[in-house]
């Protein structure tokens, strides 16, 4: 089950607007198919994804801790399989 958030284009402005907090994010292609689910400090993770061209779109949800983000990402991946 995908995150219940709207897709945003993965570009510099989006990365700059991302919170500097832990969270889970999805990377998607231009048609909205999920390519990857991961976790970490959102702004840092999205900077890397943008630099490597890992996707065209992104959506995320914040968590309170990195551990919480890791657990939520694992649950999310299990639902996608």
Coordinates of C-alpha atoms in Angstrom, one line a residue:
X1 CA 0.0 0.0 0.0
X2 CA 1.6 3.3 -1.1
X3 CA 2.0 6.3 1.2
X4 CA -1.2 8.4 1.2
X5 CA 0.5 11.5 0.1
X6 CA 0.6 13.3 -3.2
X7 CA 3.6 12.9 -5.5
X8 CA 6.0 15.8 -5.9
X9 CA 8.5 16.2 -8.7
X10 CA 12.0 15.3 -7.5
X11 CA 13.8 18.5 -8.1
X12 CA 15.9 21.0 -6.1
X13 CA 12.9 23.0 -4.8
X14 CA 11.2 19.8 -3.5
X15 CA 14.4 18.7 -1.7
X16 CA 14.8 22.2 -0.2
X17 CA 11.3 22.0 1.1
X18 CA 11.7 18.6 2.6
X19 CA 12.0 18.5 6.4
X20 CA 15.3 17.9 8.1
X21 CA 13.7 15.2 10.1
X22 CA 13.5 11.4 10.0
X23 CA 10.9 9.8 7.8
X24 CA 9.9 7.3 5.1
X25 CA 9.9 8.2 1.4
X26 CA 8.9 6.6 -1.8
X27 CA 10.6 7.3 -5.1
X28 CA 8.5 6.9 -8.2
X29 CA 8.7 7.1 -12.0
X30 CA 6.9 9.6 -14.2
X31 CA 3.7 7.4 -14.2
X32 CA 3.6 7.1 -10.5
X33 CA 4.8 3.6 -10.1
X34 CA 6.8 3.1 -6.9
X35 CA 10.5 2.4 -7.6
X36 CA 11.9 2.3 -4.1
X37 CA 10.9 2.8 -0.4
X38 CA 13.5 3.9 2.1
X39 CA 14.0 5.9 5.3
X40 CA 16.4 8.3 6.9
X41 CA 16.7 12.1 7.4
X42 CA 14.5 13.2 4.6
X43 CA 16.3 16.2 3.2
X44 CA 19.7 14.3 3.2
X45 CA 18.2 11.2 1.6
X46 CA 16.4 13.2 -1.1
X47 CA 19.6 15.2 -1.9
X48 CA 21.2 11.9 -2.7
X49 CA 18.3 10.5 -4.7
X50 CA 18.2 13.7 -6.8
X51 CA 22.0 13.6 -7.4
X52 CA 21.9 10.0 -8.6
X53 CA 18.6 10.4 -10.6
X54 CA 17.0 7.6 -8.6
X55 CA 13.4 8.7 -9.5
X56 CA 11.2 11.3 -11.1
X57 CA 8.9 11.8 -8.2
X58 CA 8.9 11.6 -4.4
X59 CA 6.5 11.5 -1.5
X60 CA 7.2 11.1 2.2
X61 CA 5.9 11.0 5.7
X62 CA 7.8 12.2 8.8
X63 CA 8.4 10.1 11.9
X64 CA 9.7 11.1 15.3
X65 CA 12.8 8.9 15.3
X66 CA 15.1 7.1 12.8
X67 CA 14.1 3.8 14.5
X68 CA 10.5 4.6 13.8
X69 CA 11.3 5.4 10.2
X70 CA 13.1 2.2 9.8
X71 CA 10.3 0.1 11.2
X72 CA 7.6 2.0 9.1
X73 CA 9.7 1.5 5.9
X74 CA 10.0 -2.2 6.6
X75 CA 6.3 -2.5 7.1
X76 CA 5.6 -0.5 4.0
X77 CA 8.0 -2.7 1.9
X78 CA 6.2 -5.8 3.1
X79 CA 2.8 -4.4 2.0
X80 CA 4.2 -3.6 -1.5
X81 CA 5.5 -7.2 -2.0

